[in-house]
């Protein structure tokens, strides 16, 4: 290893003034020495697993992925966790991404070694989430765990839209693969039917006129709901949903009503368990 790189990645001494953590790209190059942050350079090979078979059940012992580092989390003075996102790659080297393709959520735990940081655990990937090979990832504090990975994603198809989020605990041994919570956080189908804007417009001003507004359609549900989640100092998780909805019977549409409700969770047995309320976002 070149002297400059060796010094950059050397394990920081446990002193009162703690040096900055290595950059995500630097740690990923310890895991995959040939990785480069450029087109084609992000492609690596990883072992297949029950998780990677969520992309494609027909796999050998290895499969190609494009991996991009996202964030480094210091979980202890002598432990770092690198969070990364993986996308499946075909034999030709092209990304294999369609509307339903999830991202591989990956994590690498580092501990001190003789020559600097070394990999203590590989989670590649620990879960698959997202649409179209995209998710948002960030780290948030939780009373139930020192750190948590917040993952959010969403998409629309044929006018039906849905957003979801999940929280994963991060600890000394990496990321807990089972999410602490997984819930829909937003949904709407306002532009899937020509009558939804008229039906919900009185409660949701500012909706744009749809195409084919004069088209006649049979009765059906219209909805636009969005939630906000927060965690109290005691650790309870609350999601507050607001919006509007108009349900329907086989014979007629029902008047629009406001959606303003709360879903509450308590932390039990290592995850958030719903204790009151329900999620009003319909299945798309």
JSON list of N, CA and C in Angstrom, two decimals, residues 220-283:
[
{"chain": "A", "resi": 220, "resn": "UNK", "atom": "N", "xyz": [-65.41, 3.96, -8.29]},
{"chain": "A", "resi": 220, "resn": "UNK", "atom": "CA", "xyz": [-64.12, 3.45, -7.83]},
{"chain": "A", "resi": 220, "resn": "UNK", "atom": "C", "xyz": [-63.51, 4.39, -6.82]},
{"chain": "A", "resi": 221, "resn": "UNK", "atom": "N", "xyz": [-62.52, 3.91, -6.09]},
{"chain": "A", "resi": 221, "resn": "UNK", "atom": "CA", "xyz": [-61.90, 4.67, -5.00]},
{"chain": "A", "resi": 221, "resn": "UNK", "atom": "C", "xyz": [-60.98, 5.75, -5.55]},
{"chain": "A", "resi": 222, "resn": "UNK", "atom": "N", "xyz": [-60.96, 6.93, -4.90]},
{"chain": "A", "resi": 222, "resn": "UNK", "atom": "CA", "xyz": [-60.00, 8.00, -5.15]},
{"chain": "A", "resi": 222, "resn": "UNK", "atom": "C", "xyz": [-59.35, 8.36, -3.81]},
{"chain": "A", "resi": 223, "resn": "UNK", "atom": "N", "xyz": [-58.05, 8.57, -3.80]},
{"chain": "A", "resi": 223, "resn": "UNK", "atom": "CA", "xyz": [-57.39, 8.88, -2.54]},
{"chain": "A", "resi": 223, "resn": "UNK", "atom": "C", "xyz": [-56.07, 9.60, -2.77]},
{"chain": "A", "resi": 224, "resn": "UNK", "atom": "N", "xyz": [-55.70, 10.40, -1.79]},
{"chain": "A", "resi": 224, "resn": "UNK", "atom": "CA", "xyz": [-54.39, 11.06, -1.74]},
{"chain": "A", "resi": 224, "resn": "UNK", "atom": "C", "xyz": [-54.06, 11.23, -0.27]},
{"chain": "A", "resi": 225, "resn": "UNK", "atom": "N", "xyz": [-53.11, 10.44, 0.23]},
{"chain": "A", "resi": 225, "resn": "UNK", "atom": "CA", "xyz": [-52.80, 10.41, 1.66]},
{"chain": "A", "resi": 225, "resn": "UNK", "atom": "C", "xyz": [-51.29, 10.49, 1.84]},
{"chain": "A", "resi": 226, "resn": "UNK", "atom": "N", "xyz": [-50.85, 11.28, 2.83]},
{"chain": "A", "resi": 226, "resn": "UNK", "atom": "CA", "xyz": [-49.43, 11.40, 3.13]},
{"chain": "A", "resi": 226, "resn": "UNK", "atom": "C", "xyz": [-49.22, 11.35, 4.63]},
{"chain": "A", "resi": 227, "resn": "UNK", "atom": "N", "xyz": [-48.17, 10.64, 5.06]},
{"chain": "A", "resi": 227, "resn": "UNK", "atom": "CA", "xyz": [-47.87, 10.52, 6.48]},
{"chain": "A", "resi": 227, "resn": "UNK", "atom": "C", "xyz": [-46.54, 11.14, 6.85]},
{"chain": "A", "resi": 228, "resn": "UNK", "atom": "N", "xyz": [-46.41, 11.47, 8.13]},
{"chain": "A", "resi": 228, "resn": "UNK", "atom": "CA", "xyz": [-45.16, 11.96, 8.72]},
{"chain": "A", "resi": 228, "resn": "UNK", "atom": "C", "xyz": [-44.86, 11.11, 9.94]},
{"chain": "A", "resi": 229, "resn": "UNK", "atom": "N", "xyz": [-43.65, 10.59, 10.03]},
{"chain": "A", "resi": 229, "resn": "UNK", "atom": "CA", "xyz": [-43.32, 9.76, 11.19]},
{"chain": "A", "resi": 229, "resn": "UNK", "atom": "C", "xyz": [-42.37, 10.50, 12.12]},
{"chain": "A", "resi": 230, "resn": "UNK", "atom": "N", "xyz": [-42.49, 10.17, 13.41]},
{"chain": "A", "resi": 230, "resn": "UNK", "atom": "CA", "xyz": [-41.61, 10.73, 14.42]},
{"chain": "A", "resi": 230, "resn": "UNK", "atom": "C", "xyz": [-41.49, 9.75, 15.58]},
{"chain": "A", "resi": 231, "resn": "UNK", "atom": "N", "xyz": [-40.39, 9.86, 16.28]},
{"chain": "A", "resi": 231, "resn": "UNK", "atom": "CA", "xyz": [-40.13, 8.98, 17.42]},
{"chain": "A", "resi": 231, "resn": "UNK", "atom": "C", "xyz": [-39.95, 9.85, 18.66]},
{"chain": "A", "resi": 232, "resn": "UNK", "atom": "N", "xyz": [-40.69, 9.56, 19.70]},
{"chain": "A", "resi": 232, "resn": "UNK", "atom": "CA", "xyz": [-40.63, 10.35, 20.93]},
{"chain": "A", "resi": 232, "resn": "UNK", "atom": "C", "xyz": [-39.37, 10.01, 21.71]},
{"chain": "A", "resi": 233, "resn": "UNK", "atom": "N", "xyz": [-39.09, 10.82, 22.73]},
{"chain": "A", "resi": 233, "resn": "UNK", "atom": "CA", "xyz": [-37.94, 10.57, 23.58]},
{"chain": "A", "resi": 233, "resn": "UNK", "atom": "C", "xyz": [-38.02, 9.24, 24.29]},
{"chain": "A", "resi": 234, "resn": "UNK", "atom": "N", "xyz": [-39.25, 8.75, 24.53]},
{"chain": "A", "resi": 234, "resn": "UNK", "atom": "CA", "xyz": [-39.42, 7.45, 25.16]},
{"chain": "A", "resi": 234, "resn": "UNK", "atom": "C", "xyz": [-39.30, 6.28, 24.22]},
{"chain": "A", "resi": 235, "resn": "UNK", "atom": "N", "xyz": [-39.17, 6.57, 22.91]},
{"chain": "A", "resi": 235, "resn": "UNK", "atom": "CA", "xyz": [-38.96, 5.51, 21.94]},
{"chain": "A", "resi": 235, "resn": "UNK", "atom": "C", "xyz": [-40.18, 5.12, 21.14]},
{"chain": "A", "resi": 236, "resn": "UNK", "atom": "N", "xyz": [-41.38, 5.63, 21.45]},
{"chain": "A", "resi": 236, "resn": "UNK", "atom": "CA", "xyz": [-42.58, 5.28, 20.70]},
{"chain": "A", "resi": 236, "resn": "UNK", "atom": "C", "xyz": [-42.55, 5.93, 19.32]},
{"chain": "A", "resi": 237, "resn": "UNK", "atom": "N", "xyz": [-43.02, 5.20, 18.33]},
{"chain": "A", "resi": 237, "resn": "UNK", "atom": "CA", "xyz": [-43.08, 5.67, 16.94]},
{"chain": "A", "resi": 237, "resn": "UNK", "atom": "C", "xyz": [-44.52, 6.05, 16.60]},
{"chain": "A", "resi": 238, "resn": "UNK", "atom": "N", "xyz": [-44.70, 7.23, 16.02]},
{"chain": "A", "resi": 238, "resn": "UNK", "atom": "CA", "xyz": [-46.03, 7.70, 15.62]},
{"chain": "A", "resi": 238, "resn": "UNK", "atom": "C", "xyz": [-45.99, 8.12, 14.15]},
{"chain": "A", "resi": 239, "resn": "UNK", "atom": "N", "xyz": [-47.00, 7.70, 13.39]},
{"chain": "A", "resi": 239, "resn": "UNK", "atom": "CA", "xyz": [-47.17, 8.17, 12.01]},
{"chain": "A", "resi": 239, "resn": "UNK", "atom": "C", "xyz": [-48.50, 8.90, 11.95]},
{"chain": "A", "resi": 240, "resn": "UNK", "atom": "N", "xyz": [-48.46, 10.17, 11.51]},
{"chain": "A", "resi": 240, "resn": "UNK", "atom": "CA", "xyz": [-49.67, 10.99, 11.38]},
{"chain": "A", "resi": 240, "resn": "UNK", "atom": "C", "xyz": [-50.01, 11.13, 9.90]},
{"chain": "A", "resi": 241, "resn": "UNK", "atom": "N", "xyz": [-51.17, 10.64, 9.52]},
{"chain": "A", "resi": 241, "resn": "UNK", "atom": "CA", "xyz": [-51.61, 10.64, 8.12]},
{"chain": "A", "resi": 241, "resn": "UNK", "atom": "C", "xyz": [-52.65, 11.74, 7.90]},
{"chain": "A", "resi": 242, "resn": "UNK", "atom": "N", "xyz": [-52.50, 12.44, 6.78]},
{"chain": "A", "resi": 242, "resn": "UNK", "atom": "CA", "xyz": [-53.47, 13.46, 6.38]},
{"chain": "A", "resi": 242, "resn": "UNK", "atom": "C", "xyz": [-53.72, 13.33, 4.88]},
{"chain": "A", "resi": 243, "resn": "UNK", "atom": "N", "xyz": [-54.89, 13.77, 4.46]},
{"chain": "A", "resi": 243, "resn": "UNK", "atom": "CA", "xyz": [-55.22, 13.72, 3.04]},
{"chain": "A", "resi": 243, "resn": "UNK", "atom": "C", "xyz": [-56.71, 13.66, 2.84]},
{"chain": "A", "resi": 244, "resn": "UNK", "atom": "N", "xyz": [-57.12, 13.01, 1.76]},
{"chain": "A", "resi": 244, "resn": "UNK", "atom": "CA", "xyz": [-58.54, 12.88, 1.44]},
{"chain": "A", "resi": 244, "resn": "UNK", "atom": "C", "xyz": [-58.78, 11.57, 0.72]},
{"chain": "A", "resi": 245, "resn": "UNK", "atom": "N", "xyz": [-60.02, 11.07, 0.85]},
{"chain": "A", "resi": 245, "resn": "UNK", "atom": "CA", "xyz": [-60.38, 9.79, 0.24]},
{"chain": "A", "resi": 245, "resn": "UNK", "atom": "C", "xyz": [-61.86, 9.78, -0.09]},
{"chain": "A", "resi": 246, "resn": "UNK", "atom": "N", "xyz": [-62.19, 9.16, -1.22]},
{"chain": "A", "resi": 246, "resn": "UNK", "atom": "CA", "xyz": [-63.57, 8.92, -1.61]},
{"chain": "A", "resi": 246, "resn": "UNK", "atom": "C", "xyz": [-63.70, 7.46, -1.98]},
{"chain": "A", "resi": 247, "resn": "UNK", "atom": "N", "xyz": [-64.40, 6.69, -1.17]},
{"chain": "A", "resi": 247, "resn": "UNK", "atom": "CA", "xyz": [-64.58, 5.27, -1.46]},
{"chain": "A", "resi": 247, "resn": "UNK", "atom": "C", "xyz": [-65.77, 5.10, -2.40]},
{"chain": "A", "resi": 248, "resn": "UNK", "atom": "N", "xyz": [-66.09, 3.84, -2.73]},
{"chain": "A", "resi": 248, "resn": "UNK", "atom": "CA", "xyz": [-67.17, 3.60, -3.68]},
{"chain": "A", "resi": 248, "resn": "UNK", "atom": "C", "xyz": [-67.77, 2.22, -3.45]},
{"chain": "A", "resi": 249, "resn": "UNK", "atom": "N", "xyz": [-69.06, 2.10, -3.74]},
{"chain": "A", "resi": 249, "resn": "UNK", "atom": "CA", "xyz": [-69.73, 0.80, -3.80]},
{"chain": "A", "resi": 249, "resn": "UNK", "atom": "C", "xyz": [-69.83, 0.41, -5.28]},
{"chain": "A", "resi": 250, "resn": "UNK", "atom": "N", "xyz": [-70.46, -0.70, -5.56]},
{"chain": "A", "resi": 250, "resn": "UNK", "atom": "CA", "xyz": [-70.63, -1.09, -6.96]},
{"chain": "A", "resi": 250, "resn": "UNK", "atom": "C", "xyz": [-71.59, -0.16, -7.68]},
{"chain": "A", "resi": 251, "resn": "UNK", "atom": "N", "xyz": [-72.43, 0.53, -6.91]},
{"chain": "A", "resi": 251, "resn": "UNK", "atom": "CA", "xyz": [-73.46, 1.37, -7.54]},
{"chain": "A", "resi": 251, "resn": "UNK", "atom": "C", "xyz": [-73.05, 2.84, -7.65]},
{"chain": "A", "resi": 252, "resn": "UNK", "atom": "N", "xyz": [-72.26, 3.35, -6.66]},
{"chain": "A", "resi": 252, "resn": "UNK", "atom": "CA", "xyz": [-72.00, 4.79, -6.68]},
{"chain": "A", "resi": 252, "resn": "UNK", "atom": "C", "xyz": [-70.75, 5.13, -5.88]},
{"chain": "A", "resi": 253, "resn": "UNK", "atom": "N", "xyz": [-70.19, 6.31, -6.18]},
{"chain": "A", "resi": 253, "resn": "UNK", "atom": "CA", "xyz": [-69.07, 6.83, -5.41]},
{"chain": "A", "resi": 253, "resn": "UNK", "atom": "C", "xyz": [-69.56, 7.49, -4.13]},
{"chain": "A", "resi": 254, "resn": "UNK", "atom": "N", "xyz": [-68.79, 7.36, -3.06]},
{"chain": "A", "resi": 254, "resn": "UNK", "atom": "CA", "xyz": [-69.12, 7.99, -1.80]},
{"chain": "A", "resi": 254, "resn": "UNK", "atom": "C", "xyz": [-68.53, 9.40, -1.74]},
{"chain": "A", "resi": 255, "resn": "UNK", "atom": "N", "xyz": [-69.15, 10.31, -0.97]},
{"chain": "A", "resi": 255, "resn": "UNK", "atom": "CA", "xyz": [-68.59, 11.67, -0.84]},
{"chain": "A", "resi": 255, "resn": "UNK", "atom": "C", "xyz": [-67.17, 11.62, -0.28]},
{"chain": "A", "resi": 256, "resn": "UNK", "atom": "N", "xyz": [-66.36, 12.58, -0.68]},
{"chain": "A", "resi": 256, "resn": "UNK", "atom": "CA", "xyz": [-64.98, 12.65, -0.19]},
{"chain": "A", "resi": 256, "resn": "UNK", "atom": "C", "xyz": [-64.97, 13.00, 1.30]},
{"chain": "A", "resi": 257, "resn": "UNK", "atom": "N", "xyz": [-64.01, 12.45, 2.01]},
{"chain": "A", "resi": 257, "resn": "UNK", "atom": "CA", "xyz": [-63.84, 12.75, 3.43]},
{"chain": "A", "resi": 257, "resn": "UNK", "atom": "C", "xyz": [-62.36, 13.02, 3.70]},
{"chain": "A", "resi": 258, "resn": "UNK", "atom": "N", "xyz": [-62.13, 13.81, 4.73]},
{"chain": "A", "resi": 258, "resn": "UNK", "atom": "CA", "xyz": [-60.76, 14.08, 5.12]},
{"chain": "A", "resi": 258, "resn": "UNK", "atom": "C", "xyz": [-60.16, 12.85, 5.81]},
{"chain": "A", "resi": 259, "resn": "UNK", "atom": "N", "xyz": [-58.87, 12.64, 5.57]},
{"chain": "A", "resi": 259, "resn": "UNK", "atom": "CA", "xyz": [-58.12, 11.63, 6.30]},
{"chain": "A", "resi": 259, "resn": "UNK", "atom": "C", "xyz": [-57.23, 12.37, 7.29]},
{"chain": "A", "resi": 260, "resn": "UNK", "atom": "N", "xyz": [-57.41, 12.09, 8.56]},
{"chain": "A", "resi": 260, "resn": "UNK", "atom": "CA", "xyz": [-56.61, 12.71, 9.62]},
{"chain": "A", "resi": 260, "resn": "UNK", "atom": "C", "xyz": [-56.56, 11.71, 10.76]},
{"chain": "A", "resi": 261, "resn": "UNK", "atom": "N", "xyz": [-55.59, 10.83, 10.73]},
{"chain": "A", "resi": 261, "resn": "UNK", "atom": "CA", "xyz": [-55.53, 9.77, 11.73]},
{"chain": "A", "resi": 261, "resn": "UNK", "atom": "C", "xyz": [-54.09, 9.45, 12.11]},
{"chain": "A", "resi": 262, "resn": "UNK", "atom": "N", "xyz": [-53.95, 8.74, 13.23]},
{"chain": "A", "resi": 262, "resn": "UNK", "atom": "CA", "xyz": [-52.64, 8.46, 13.80]},
{"chain": "A", "resi": 262, "resn": "UNK", "atom": "C", "xyz": [-52.47, 6.96, 13.97]},
{"chain": "A", "resi": 263, "resn": "UNK", "atom": "N", "xyz": [-51.29, 6.47, 13.63]},
{"chain": "A", "resi": 263, "resn": "UNK", "atom": "CA", "xyz": [-50.92, 5.08, 13.88]},
{"chain": "A", "resi": 263, "resn": "UNK", "atom": "C", "xyz": [-49.74, 5.09, 14.85]},
{"chain": "A", "resi": 264, "resn": "UNK", "atom": "N", "xyz": [-49.87, 4.32, 15.95]},
{"chain": "A", "resi": 264, "resn": "UNK", "atom": "CA", "xyz": [-48.83, 4.33, 16.98]},
{"chain": "A", "resi": 264, "resn": "UNK", "atom": "C", "xyz": [-48.19, 2.94, 17.11]},
{"chain": "A", "resi": 265, "resn": "UNK", "atom": "N", "xyz": [-46.88, 2.97, 17.42]},
{"chain": "A", "resi": 265, "resn": "UNK", "atom": "CA", "xyz": [-46.10, 1.75, 17.59]},
{"chain": "A", "resi": 265, "resn": "UNK", "atom": "C", "xyz": [-45.33, 1.82, 18.91]},
{"chain": "A", "resi": 266, "resn": "UNK", "atom": "N", "xyz": [-45.11, 0.65, 19.50]},
{"chain": "A", "resi": 266, "resn": "UNK", "atom": "CA", "xyz": [-44.22, 0.54, 20.65]},
{"chain": "A", "resi": 266, "resn": "UNK", "atom": "C", "xyz": [-43.08, -0.42, 20.29]},
{"chain": "A", "resi": 267, "resn": "UNK", "atom": "N", "xyz": [-41.91, -0.19, 20.91]},
{"chain": "A", "resi": 267, "resn": "UNK", "atom": "CA", "xyz": [-40.75, -1.03, 20.64]},
{"chain": "A", "resi": 267, "resn": "UNK", "atom": "C", "xyz": [-40.82, -2.27, 21.54]},
{"chain": "A", "resi": 268, "resn": "UNK", "atom": "N", "xyz": [-41.01, -3.43, 20.90]},
{"chain": "A", "resi": 268, "resn": "UNK", "atom": "CA", "xyz": [-41.12, -4.68, 21.63]},
{"chain": "A", "resi": 268, "resn": "UNK", "atom": "C", "xyz": [-40.37, -5.78, 20.87]},
{"chain": "A", "resi": 269, "resn": "UNK", "atom": "N", "xyz": [-39.60, -6.57, 21.60]},
{"chain": "A", "resi": 269, "resn": "UNK", "atom": "CA", "xyz": [-38.94, -7.72, 20.98]},
{"chain": "A", "resi": 269, "resn": "UNK", "atom": "C", "xyz": [-38.03, -7.37, 19.83]},
{"chain": "A", "resi": 270, "resn": "UNK", "atom": "N", "xyz": [-37.41, -6.20, 19.89]},
{"chain": "A", "resi": 270, "resn": "UNK", "atom": "CA", "xyz": [-36.46, -5.83, 18.86]},
{"chain": "A", "resi": 270, "resn": "UNK", "atom": "C", "xyz": [-37.04, -5.19, 17.62]},
{"chain": "A", "resi": 271, "resn": "UNK", "atom": "N", "xyz": [-38.31, -4.80, 17.66]},
{"chain": "A", "resi": 271, "resn": "UNK", "atom": "CA", "xyz": [-38.90, -4.11, 16.50]},
{"chain": "A", "resi": 271, "resn": "UNK", "atom": "C", "xyz": [-40.08, -3.27, 16.96]},
{"chain": "A", "resi": 272, "resn": "UNK", "atom": "N", "xyz": [-40.59, -2.41, 16.07]},
{"chain": "A", "resi": 272, "resn": "UNK", "atom": "CA", "xyz": [-41.75, -1.58, 16.37]},
{"chain": "A", "resi": 272, "resn": "UNK", "atom": "C", "xyz": [-43.02, -2.36, 16.04]},
{"chain": "A", "resi": 273, "resn": "UNK", "atom": "N", "xyz": [-43.90, -2.47, 17.04]},
{"chain": "A", "resi": 273, "resn": "UNK", "atom": "CA", "xyz": [-45.15, -3.22, 16.92]},
{"chain": "A", "resi": 273, "resn": "UNK", "atom": "C", "xyz": [-46.32, -2.23, 16.97]},
{"chain": "A", "resi": 274, "resn": "UNK", "atom": "N", "xyz": [-47.25, -2.29, 16.00]},
{"chain": "A", "resi": 274, "resn": "UNK", "atom": "CA", "xyz": [-48.41, -1.37, 16.05]},
{"chain": "A", "resi": 274, "resn": "UNK", "atom": "C", "xyz": [-49.30, -1.67, 17.25]},
{"chain": "A", "resi": 275, "resn": "UNK", "atom": "N", "xyz": [-49.70, -0.60, 17.95]},
{"chain": "A", "resi": 275, "resn": "UNK", "atom": "CA", "xyz": [-50.55, -0.77, 19.13]},
{"chain": "A", "resi": 275, "resn": "UNK", "atom": "C", "xyz": [-51.87, -0.03, 19.01]},
{"chain": "A", "resi": 276, "resn": "UNK", "atom": "N", "xyz": [-51.98, 0.92, 18.08]},
{"chain": "A", "resi": 276, "resn": "UNK", "atom": "CA", "xyz": [-53.25, 1.60, 17.87]},
{"chain": "A", "resi": 276, "resn": "UNK", "atom": "C", "xyz": [-53.26, 2.25, 16.49]},
{"chain": "A", "resi": 277, "resn": "UNK", "atom": "N", "xyz": [-54.47, 2.43, 15.96]},
{"chain": "A", "resi": 277, "resn": "UNK", "atom": "CA", "xyz": [-54.61, 3.04, 14.65]},
{"chain": "A", "resi": 277, "resn": "UNK", "atom": "C", "xyz": [-54.27, 2.06, 13.53]},
{"chain": "A", "resi": 278, "resn": "UNK", "atom": "N", "xyz": [-54.39, 2.54, 12.32]},
{"chain": "A", "resi": 278, "resn": "UNK", "atom": "CA", "xyz": [-54.08, 1.73, 11.15]},
{"chain": "A", "resi": 278, "resn": "UNK", "atom": "C", "xyz": [-53.55, 2.62, 10.04]},
{"chain": "A", "resi": 279, "resn": "UNK", "atom": "N", "xyz": [-52.95, 2.00, 9.04]},
{"chain": "A", "resi": 279, "resn": "UNK", "atom": "CA", "xyz": [-52.37, 2.73, 7.92]},
{"chain": "A", "resi": 279, "resn": "UNK", "atom": "C", "xyz": [-53.46, 2.92, 6.86]},
{"chain": "A", "resi": 280, "resn": "UNK", "atom": "N", "xyz": [-53.86, 4.17, 6.56]},
{"chain": "A", "resi": 280, "resn": "UNK", "atom": "CA", "xyz": [-54.95, 4.39, 5.61]},
{"chain": "A", "resi": 280, "resn": "UNK", "atom": "C", "xyz": [-54.52, 4.36, 4.15]},
{"chain": "A", "resi": 281, "resn": "UNK", "atom": "N", "xyz": [-53.21, 4.24, 3.88]},
{"chain": "A", "resi": 281, "resn": "UNK", "atom": "CA", "xyz": [-52.76, 4.22, 2.48]},
{"chain": "A", "resi": 281, "resn": "UNK", "atom": "C", "xyz": [-53.14, 2.88, 1.86]},
{"chain": "A", "resi": 282, "resn": "UNK", "atom": "N", "xyz": [-54.02, 2.87, 0.85]},
{"chain": "A", "resi": 282, "resn": "UNK", "atom": "CA", "xyz": [-54.43, 1.59, 0.25]},
{"chain": "A", "resi": 282, "resn": "UNK", "atom": "C", "xyz": [-53.28, 0.91, -0.47]},
{"chain": "A", "resi": 283, "resn": "UNK", "atom": "N", "xyz": [-53.44, -0.39, -0.67]},
{"chain": "A", "resi": 283, "resn": "UNK", "atom": "CA", "xyz": [-52.50, -1.11, -1.53]},
{"chain": "A", "resi": 283, "resn": "UNK", "atom": "C", "xyz": [-52.70, -0.63, -2.96]}
]
